[in-house]
Coordinates of C-alpha atoms in Angstrom, one line a residue:
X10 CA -24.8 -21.6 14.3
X11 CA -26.5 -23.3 11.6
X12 CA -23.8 -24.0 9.3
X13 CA -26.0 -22.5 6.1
X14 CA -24.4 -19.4 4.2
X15 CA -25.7 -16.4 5.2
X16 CA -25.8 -13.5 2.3
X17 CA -26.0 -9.6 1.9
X18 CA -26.3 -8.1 -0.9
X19 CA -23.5 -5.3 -1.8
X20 CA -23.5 -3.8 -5.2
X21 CA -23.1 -6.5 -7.4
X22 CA -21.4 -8.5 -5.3
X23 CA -22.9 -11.2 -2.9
X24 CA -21.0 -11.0 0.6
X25 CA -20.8 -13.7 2.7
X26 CA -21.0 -13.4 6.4
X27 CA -17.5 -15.4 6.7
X28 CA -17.9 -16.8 10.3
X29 CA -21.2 -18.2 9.7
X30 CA -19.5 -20.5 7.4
X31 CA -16.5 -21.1 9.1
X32 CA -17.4 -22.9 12.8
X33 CA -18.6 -26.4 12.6
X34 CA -21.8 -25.9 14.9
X35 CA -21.5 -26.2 18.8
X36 CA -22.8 -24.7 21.4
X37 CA -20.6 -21.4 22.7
X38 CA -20.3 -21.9 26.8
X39 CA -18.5 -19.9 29.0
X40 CA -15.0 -21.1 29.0
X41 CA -14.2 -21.1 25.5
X42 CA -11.1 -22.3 24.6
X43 CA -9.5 -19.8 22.3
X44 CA -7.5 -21.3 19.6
X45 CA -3.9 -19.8 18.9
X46 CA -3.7 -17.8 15.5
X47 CA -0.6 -18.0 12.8
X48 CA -1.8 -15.7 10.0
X49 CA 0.3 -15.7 6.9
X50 CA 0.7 -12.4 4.3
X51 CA 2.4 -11.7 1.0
X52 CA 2.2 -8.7 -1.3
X53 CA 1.0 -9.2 -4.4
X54 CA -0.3 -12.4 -4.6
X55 CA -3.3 -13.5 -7.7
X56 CA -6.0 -15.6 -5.4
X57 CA -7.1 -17.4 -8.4
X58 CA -3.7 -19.7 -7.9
X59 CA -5.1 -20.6 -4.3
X60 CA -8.8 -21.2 -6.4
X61 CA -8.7 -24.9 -7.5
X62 CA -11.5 -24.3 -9.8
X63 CA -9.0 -21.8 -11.7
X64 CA -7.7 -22.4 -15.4
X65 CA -4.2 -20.5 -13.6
X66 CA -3.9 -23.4 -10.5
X67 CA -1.9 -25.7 -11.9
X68 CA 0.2 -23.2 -13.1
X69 CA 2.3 -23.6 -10.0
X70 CA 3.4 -26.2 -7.1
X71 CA 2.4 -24.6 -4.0
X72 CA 2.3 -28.1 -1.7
X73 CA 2.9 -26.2 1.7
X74 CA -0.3 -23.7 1.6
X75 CA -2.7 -26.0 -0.5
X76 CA -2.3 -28.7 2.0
X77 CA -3.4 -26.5 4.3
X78 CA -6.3 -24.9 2.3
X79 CA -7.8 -28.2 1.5
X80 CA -7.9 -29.2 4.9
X81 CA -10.4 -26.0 5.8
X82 CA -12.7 -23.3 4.7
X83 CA -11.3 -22.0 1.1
X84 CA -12.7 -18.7 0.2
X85 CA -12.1 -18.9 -3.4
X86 CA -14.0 -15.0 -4.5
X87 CA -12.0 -13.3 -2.0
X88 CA -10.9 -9.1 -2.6
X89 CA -9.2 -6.6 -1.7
X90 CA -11.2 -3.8 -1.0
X91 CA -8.3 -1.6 -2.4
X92 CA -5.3 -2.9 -4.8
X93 CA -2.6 -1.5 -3.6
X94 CA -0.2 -2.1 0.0
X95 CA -1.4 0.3 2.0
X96 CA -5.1 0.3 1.4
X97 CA -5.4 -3.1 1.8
X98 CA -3.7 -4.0 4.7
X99 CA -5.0 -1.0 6.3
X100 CA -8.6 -2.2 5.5
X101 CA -7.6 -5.8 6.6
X102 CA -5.9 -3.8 9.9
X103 CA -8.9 -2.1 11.1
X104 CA -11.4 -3.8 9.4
X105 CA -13.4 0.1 7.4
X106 CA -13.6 0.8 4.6
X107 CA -10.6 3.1 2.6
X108 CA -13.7 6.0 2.2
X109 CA -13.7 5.8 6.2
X110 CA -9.6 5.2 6.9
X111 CA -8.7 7.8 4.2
X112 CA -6.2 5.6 3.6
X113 CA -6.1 6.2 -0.5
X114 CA -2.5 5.2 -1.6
X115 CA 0.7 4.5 0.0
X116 CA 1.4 7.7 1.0
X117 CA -1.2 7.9 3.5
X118 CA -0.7 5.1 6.5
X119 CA -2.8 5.7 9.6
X120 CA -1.5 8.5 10.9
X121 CA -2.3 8.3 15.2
X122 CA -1.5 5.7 17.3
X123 CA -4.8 3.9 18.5
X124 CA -5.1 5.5 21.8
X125 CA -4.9 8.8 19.3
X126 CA -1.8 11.2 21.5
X127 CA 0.8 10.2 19.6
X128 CA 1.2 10.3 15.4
X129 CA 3.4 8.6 13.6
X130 CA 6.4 9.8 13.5
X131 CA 6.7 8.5 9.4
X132 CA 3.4 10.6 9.1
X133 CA 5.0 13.5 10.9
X134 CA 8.3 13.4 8.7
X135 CA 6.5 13.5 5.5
X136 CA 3.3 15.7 6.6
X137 CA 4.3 17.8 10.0
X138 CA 2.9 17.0 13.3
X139 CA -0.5 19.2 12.8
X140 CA -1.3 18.0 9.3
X141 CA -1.0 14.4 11.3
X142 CA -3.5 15.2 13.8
X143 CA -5.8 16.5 11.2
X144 CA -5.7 13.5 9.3
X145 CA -5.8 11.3 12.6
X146 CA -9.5 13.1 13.6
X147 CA -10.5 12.7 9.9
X148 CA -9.7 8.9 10.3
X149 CA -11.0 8.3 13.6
X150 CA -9.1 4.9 13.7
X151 CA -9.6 3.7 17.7
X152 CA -9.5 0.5 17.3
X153 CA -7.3 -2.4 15.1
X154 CA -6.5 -5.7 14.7
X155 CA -3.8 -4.8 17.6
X156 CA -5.7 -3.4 20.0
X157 CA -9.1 -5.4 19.1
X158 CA -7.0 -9.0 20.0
X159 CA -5.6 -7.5 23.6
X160 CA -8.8 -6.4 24.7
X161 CA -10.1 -10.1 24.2
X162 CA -6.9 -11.7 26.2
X163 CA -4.5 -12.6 23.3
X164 CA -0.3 -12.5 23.0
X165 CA 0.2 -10.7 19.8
X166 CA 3.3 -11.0 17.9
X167 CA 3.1 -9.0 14.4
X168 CA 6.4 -10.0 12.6
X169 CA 7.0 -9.2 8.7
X170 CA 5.6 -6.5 6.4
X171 CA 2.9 -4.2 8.5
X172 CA 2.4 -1.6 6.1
X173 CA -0.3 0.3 8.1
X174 CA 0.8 2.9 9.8
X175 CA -0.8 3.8 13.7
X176 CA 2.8 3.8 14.9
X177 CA 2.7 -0.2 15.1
X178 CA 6.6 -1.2 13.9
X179 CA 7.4 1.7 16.7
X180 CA 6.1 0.0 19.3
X181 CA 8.5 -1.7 21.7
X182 CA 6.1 -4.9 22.3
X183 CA 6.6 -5.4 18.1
X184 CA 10.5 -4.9 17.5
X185 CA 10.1 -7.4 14.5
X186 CA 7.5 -5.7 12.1
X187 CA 8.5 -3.5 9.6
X188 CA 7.1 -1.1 6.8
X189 CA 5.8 2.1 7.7
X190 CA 3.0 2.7 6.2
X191 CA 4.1 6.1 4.4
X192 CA 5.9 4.8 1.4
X193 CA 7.5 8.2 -0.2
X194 CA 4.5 10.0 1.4
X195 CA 3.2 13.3 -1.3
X196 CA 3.9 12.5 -4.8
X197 CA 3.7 14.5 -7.6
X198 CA 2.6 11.2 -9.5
X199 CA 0.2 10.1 -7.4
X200 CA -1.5 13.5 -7.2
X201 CA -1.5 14.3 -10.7
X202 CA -3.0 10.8 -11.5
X203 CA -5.8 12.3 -12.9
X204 CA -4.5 14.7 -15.2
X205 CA -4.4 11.8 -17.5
X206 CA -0.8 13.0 -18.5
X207 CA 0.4 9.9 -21.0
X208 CA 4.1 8.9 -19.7
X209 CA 5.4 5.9 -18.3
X210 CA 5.5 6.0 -14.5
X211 CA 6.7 2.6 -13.6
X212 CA 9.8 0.9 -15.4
X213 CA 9.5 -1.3 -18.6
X214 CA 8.1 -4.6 -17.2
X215 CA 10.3 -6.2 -19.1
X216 CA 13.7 -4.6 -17.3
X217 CA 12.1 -6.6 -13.9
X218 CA 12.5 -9.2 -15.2
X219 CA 15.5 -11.7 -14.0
X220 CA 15.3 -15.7 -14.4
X221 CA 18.9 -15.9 -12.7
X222 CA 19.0 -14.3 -9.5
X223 CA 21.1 -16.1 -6.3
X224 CA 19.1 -14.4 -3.3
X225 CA 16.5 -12.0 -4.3
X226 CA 14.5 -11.9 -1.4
X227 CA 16.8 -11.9 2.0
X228 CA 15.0 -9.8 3.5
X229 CA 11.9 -12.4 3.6
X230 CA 14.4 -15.3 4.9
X231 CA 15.2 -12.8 7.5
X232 CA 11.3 -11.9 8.1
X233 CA 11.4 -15.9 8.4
X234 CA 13.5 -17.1 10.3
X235 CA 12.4 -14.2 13.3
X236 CA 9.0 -16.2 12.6
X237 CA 10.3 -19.5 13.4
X238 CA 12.6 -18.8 16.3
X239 CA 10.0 -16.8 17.9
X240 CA 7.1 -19.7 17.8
X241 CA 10.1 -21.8 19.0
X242 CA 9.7 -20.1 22.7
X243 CA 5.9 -20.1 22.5
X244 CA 5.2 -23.5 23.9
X245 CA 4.5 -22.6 27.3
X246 CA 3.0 -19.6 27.0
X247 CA 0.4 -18.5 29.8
X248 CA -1.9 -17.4 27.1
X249 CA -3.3 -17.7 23.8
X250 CA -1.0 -16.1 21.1
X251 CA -1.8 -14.6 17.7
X252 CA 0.9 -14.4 15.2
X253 CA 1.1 -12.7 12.0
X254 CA 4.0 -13.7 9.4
X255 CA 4.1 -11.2 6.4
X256 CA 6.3 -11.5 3.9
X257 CA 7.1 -9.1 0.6
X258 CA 7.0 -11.8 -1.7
X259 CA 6.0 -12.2 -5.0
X260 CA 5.7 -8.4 -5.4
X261 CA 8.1 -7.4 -8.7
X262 CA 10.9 -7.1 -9.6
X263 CA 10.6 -10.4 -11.4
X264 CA 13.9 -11.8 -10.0
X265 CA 14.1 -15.9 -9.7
X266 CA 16.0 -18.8 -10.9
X267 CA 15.9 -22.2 -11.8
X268 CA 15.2 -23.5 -8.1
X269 CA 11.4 -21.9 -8.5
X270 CA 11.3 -22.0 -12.4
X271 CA 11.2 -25.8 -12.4
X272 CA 7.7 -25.6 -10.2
X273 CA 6.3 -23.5 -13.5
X274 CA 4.3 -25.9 -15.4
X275 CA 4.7 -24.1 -18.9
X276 CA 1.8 -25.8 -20.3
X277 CA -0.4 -24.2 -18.3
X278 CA 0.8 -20.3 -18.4
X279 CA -1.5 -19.0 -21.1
X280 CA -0.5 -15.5 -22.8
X281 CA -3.3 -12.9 -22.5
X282 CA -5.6 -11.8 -24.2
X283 CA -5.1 -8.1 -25.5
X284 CA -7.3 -6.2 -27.5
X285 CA -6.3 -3.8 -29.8
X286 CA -5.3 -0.3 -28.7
X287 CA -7.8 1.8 -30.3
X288 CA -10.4 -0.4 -28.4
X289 CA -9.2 0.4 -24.9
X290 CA -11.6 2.3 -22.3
X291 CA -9.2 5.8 -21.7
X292 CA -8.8 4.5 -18.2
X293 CA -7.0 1.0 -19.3
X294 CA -5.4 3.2 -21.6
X295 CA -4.0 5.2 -18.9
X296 CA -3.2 2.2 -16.3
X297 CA -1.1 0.5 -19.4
X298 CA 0.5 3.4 -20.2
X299 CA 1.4 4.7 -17.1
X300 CA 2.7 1.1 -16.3
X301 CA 4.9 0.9 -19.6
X302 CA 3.0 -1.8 -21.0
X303 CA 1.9 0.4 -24.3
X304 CA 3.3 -1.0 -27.2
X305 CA 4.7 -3.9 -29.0
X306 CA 6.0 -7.1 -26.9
X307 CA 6.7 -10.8 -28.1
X308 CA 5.2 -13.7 -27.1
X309 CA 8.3 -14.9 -25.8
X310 CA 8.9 -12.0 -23.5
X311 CA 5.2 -12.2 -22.3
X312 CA 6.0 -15.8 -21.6
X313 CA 8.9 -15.4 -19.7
X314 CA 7.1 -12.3 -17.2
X315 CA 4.3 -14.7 -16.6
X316 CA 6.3 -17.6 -16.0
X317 CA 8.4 -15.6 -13.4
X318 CA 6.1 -13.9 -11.3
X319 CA 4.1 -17.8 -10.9
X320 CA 7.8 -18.7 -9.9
X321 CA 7.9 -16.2 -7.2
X322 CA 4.8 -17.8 -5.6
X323 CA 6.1 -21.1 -5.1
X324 CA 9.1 -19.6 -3.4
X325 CA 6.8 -17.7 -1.2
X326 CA 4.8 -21.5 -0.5
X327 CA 8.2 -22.6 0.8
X328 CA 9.1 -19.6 2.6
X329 CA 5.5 -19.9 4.1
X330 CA 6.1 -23.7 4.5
X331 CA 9.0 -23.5 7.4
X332 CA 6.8 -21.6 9.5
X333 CA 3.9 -24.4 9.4
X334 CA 7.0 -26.6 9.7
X335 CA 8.2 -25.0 12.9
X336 CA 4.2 -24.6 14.2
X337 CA 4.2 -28.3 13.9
X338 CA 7.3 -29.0 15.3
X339 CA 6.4 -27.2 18.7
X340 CA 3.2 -29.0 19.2
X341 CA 1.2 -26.2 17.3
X342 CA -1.4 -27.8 14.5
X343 CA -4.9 -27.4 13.4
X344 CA -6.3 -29.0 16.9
X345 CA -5.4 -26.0 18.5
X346 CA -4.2 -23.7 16.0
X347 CA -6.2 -22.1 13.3
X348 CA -3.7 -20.8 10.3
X349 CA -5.7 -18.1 8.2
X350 CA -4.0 -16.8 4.8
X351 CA -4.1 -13.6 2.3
X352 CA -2.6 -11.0 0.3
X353 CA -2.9 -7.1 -0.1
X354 CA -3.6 -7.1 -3.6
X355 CA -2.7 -9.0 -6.5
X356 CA -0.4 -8.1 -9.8
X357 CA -1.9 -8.2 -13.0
X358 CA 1.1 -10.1 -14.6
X359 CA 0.6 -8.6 -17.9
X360 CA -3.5 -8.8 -18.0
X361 CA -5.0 -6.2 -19.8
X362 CA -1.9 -4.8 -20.7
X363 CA -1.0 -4.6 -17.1
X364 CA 1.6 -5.5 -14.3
X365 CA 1.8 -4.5 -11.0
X366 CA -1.8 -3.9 -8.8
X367 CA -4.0 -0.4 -8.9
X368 CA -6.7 -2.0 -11.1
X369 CA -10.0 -3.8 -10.7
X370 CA -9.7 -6.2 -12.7
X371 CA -9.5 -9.6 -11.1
X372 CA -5.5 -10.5 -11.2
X373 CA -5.2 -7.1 -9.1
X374 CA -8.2 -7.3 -6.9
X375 CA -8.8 -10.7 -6.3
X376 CA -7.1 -12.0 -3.2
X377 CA -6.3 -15.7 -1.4
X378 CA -7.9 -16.6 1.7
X379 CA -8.5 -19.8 3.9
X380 CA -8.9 -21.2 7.1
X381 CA -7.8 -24.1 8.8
X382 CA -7.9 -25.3 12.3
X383 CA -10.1 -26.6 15.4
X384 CA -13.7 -26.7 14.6
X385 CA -13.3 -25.4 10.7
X386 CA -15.3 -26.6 8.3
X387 CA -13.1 -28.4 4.8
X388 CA -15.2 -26.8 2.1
X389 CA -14.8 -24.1 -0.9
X390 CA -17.1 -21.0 -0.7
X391 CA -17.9 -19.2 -3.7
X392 CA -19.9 -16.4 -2.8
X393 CA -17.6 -13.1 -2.9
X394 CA -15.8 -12.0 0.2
X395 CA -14.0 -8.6 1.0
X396 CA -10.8 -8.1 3.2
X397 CA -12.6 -5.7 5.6
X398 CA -14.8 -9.3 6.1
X399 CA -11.7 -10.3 8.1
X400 CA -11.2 -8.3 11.2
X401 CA -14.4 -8.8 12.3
X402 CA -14.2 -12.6 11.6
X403 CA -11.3 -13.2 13.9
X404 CA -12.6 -11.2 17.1
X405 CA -15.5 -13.8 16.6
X406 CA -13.1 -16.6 16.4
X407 CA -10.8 -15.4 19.1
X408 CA -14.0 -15.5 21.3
X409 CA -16.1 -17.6 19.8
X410 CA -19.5 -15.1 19.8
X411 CA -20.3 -12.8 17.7
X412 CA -21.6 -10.3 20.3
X413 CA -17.7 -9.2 21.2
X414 CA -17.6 -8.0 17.4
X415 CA -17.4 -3.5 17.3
X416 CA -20.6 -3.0 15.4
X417 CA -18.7 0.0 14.2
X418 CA -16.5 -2.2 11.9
X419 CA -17.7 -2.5 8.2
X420 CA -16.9 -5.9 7.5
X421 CA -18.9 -8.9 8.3

């Protein structure tokens, strides 16, 4: 490997090939060593506060994953190739693209296991077992990040948020992941999208909202601590492991307190820009009003969202940060460990009229991700860079060529 950026062009954006620019360059010899893998996962999270050239970064102490970022490869134009949960992990999961998974909102996971006998048995509860099949043969989904990681020799342990479907939080060999992959599966909202019917779908963002909550996330310091204890037992293990931690954190509600609130540097959460309403495109039209965000709000309010949902991210950072602690702790670090980080999707926090994901626009679409570890390079890449780049970039890390990547994946 040279160590120069290689480029494609896709649309208007400019993909880079991610490995290329990952590896310091060496020679790849037979008995690679193959680093262990801790990849981290929230819901919801804006990459421009992992982007230290953005005007949103110091919005919000984040110590535990920027130390970590500024020690490797920081892609700083990362994106979801679909901004909402279940596209976009499912596209990070198998590494296609959602016109290839079929995957188009959270009510359609993957529906077969890999070795495609068995469906889900969420799929089958919302859909029947036939309807299952037929979506299964429509996806054609034979091979994930699961499966692609065993073939090549690796310990996976998926703990936290899955999302995906494909039967994984089934599996007896994963008793620790959770989230289905099926949401509510058919809704009447969802299908009827494009009727363009004006009512509020979503609560008033507003209503989210609350500064002065004890515990709000317990299931995550659950999802947490089953992260730490397990890489507590994984010091002598036979071979090497790959880890995935996936938290919900910071998707809404808005519910924080004072603890996170002091890491909000005010000074630096600007309100949004809003045009007026008669100017909106009919499709932001739609998105705001669908999302209740149509209508008069006060500065103070708008404040107060944005400040929360920056609050939220920092206590993700220190969720996040006991499982580098415990890595570290073991005799796990970035000799022989590389730690890789991203989100879903993003959340418009009141951009364009907007909260939640399910828009383009860069809060929503716009995703962290870094890596850090043995033989990483410490620079920031600017060229863009899609989640479906990601699958394909860890088989080539895991083995350290390129040739044991599926051509049939659509990343690069």
């Amino acid at each position: 490997l040279t160590g120069f950026i290689m480029c494609t062009h896709f649309g208007h954006l400019v993909l880079s090939c991610i490995w290329l620019v990952l590896m310091v360059p060496r020679c790849v010899v037979q008995g690679y060593d193959q680093p262990n893998f801790l990849f981290l996962m929230v819901d919801s999270m804006d990459g421009r506060l992992m982007d230290p050239t953005s005007n949103i970064y110091e919005a919000v102490q984040m110590p535990n994953l920027r130390s970590i970022a500024d020690q490797g490869t920081q892609f700083v134009n990362h994106y979801t190739n679909s901004p909402q949960c279940v596209p976009g992990r499912t596209c990070h999961f198998t590494g296609r693209r959602i016109d290839q998974t079929r995957t188009w909102s959270n009510s359609m996971g993957i529906a077969l296991y890999v070795n495609q006998s068995t469906a889900d048995r969420h799929c089958v509860r919302s859909y029947g077992n036939e309807s299952c099949f037929e979506f299964g043969a429509a996806q054609n989904v034979n091979y994930t990040l699961l499966s692609g990681l065993l073939d090549v020799g690796y310990q996976v342990y998926l703990y936290g948020r899955m999302d995906v479907g494909a039967g994984v939080i089934d599996l007896p060999s994963q008793p620790y992941s959770d989230a289905a992959g099926w949401h509510a599966g058919p809704s009447i909202v969802i299908s009827t999208s494009s009727a363009n019917i004006k009512k509020a779908t979503k609560p008033n963002p507003l209503s989210l909202v609350n500064d002065s909550a004890r515990d709000p996330f317990q299931d995550d310091q659950t999802r947490v601590i089953n992260c730490v204890n397990k890489i507590n037992t994984l010091k002598h293990s036979p071979r090497p492991w790959y880890m995935q931690c996936s938290l919900l954190i910071p998707h809404p509600p808005f519910a924080t307190n004072d603890t996170w609130l002091s890491s909000v540097d005010v000074s630096h959460v600007s309100l949004p820009t809003w045009i007026n309403e008669s100017s909106f495109h009919p499709y932001d039209e739609h998105m705001s009003i669908s999302k209740d965000v149509w209508g008069r709000f006060n500065v103070s309010s708008i404040g107060t969202l944005r400040k929360s949902y920056y609050a939220l991210n920092s206590e993700a950072d220190n969720l996040l940060g006991k499982v580098i602690d415990a890595m570290n702790a073991n005799g796990f670090n970035l000799s022989n460990t590389i730690i890789y980080f991203t989100a879903d999707h993003g959340e418009m926090n009141m951009d364009h009229r907007q909260i939640w994901k399910n828009s383009m626009y860069e809060g929503s679409a716009r995703i962290p991700l870094f890596y850090a570890g043995p033989g990483i390079k410490k620079q920031i890449i600017k060229n863009a860079t899609q989640i479906i780049d990601m699958l394909p970039t860890l088989i080539e890390l895991a083995t350290g060529d390129v040739s044991n990547v599926p051509s049939f994946l659509s990343g690069n």
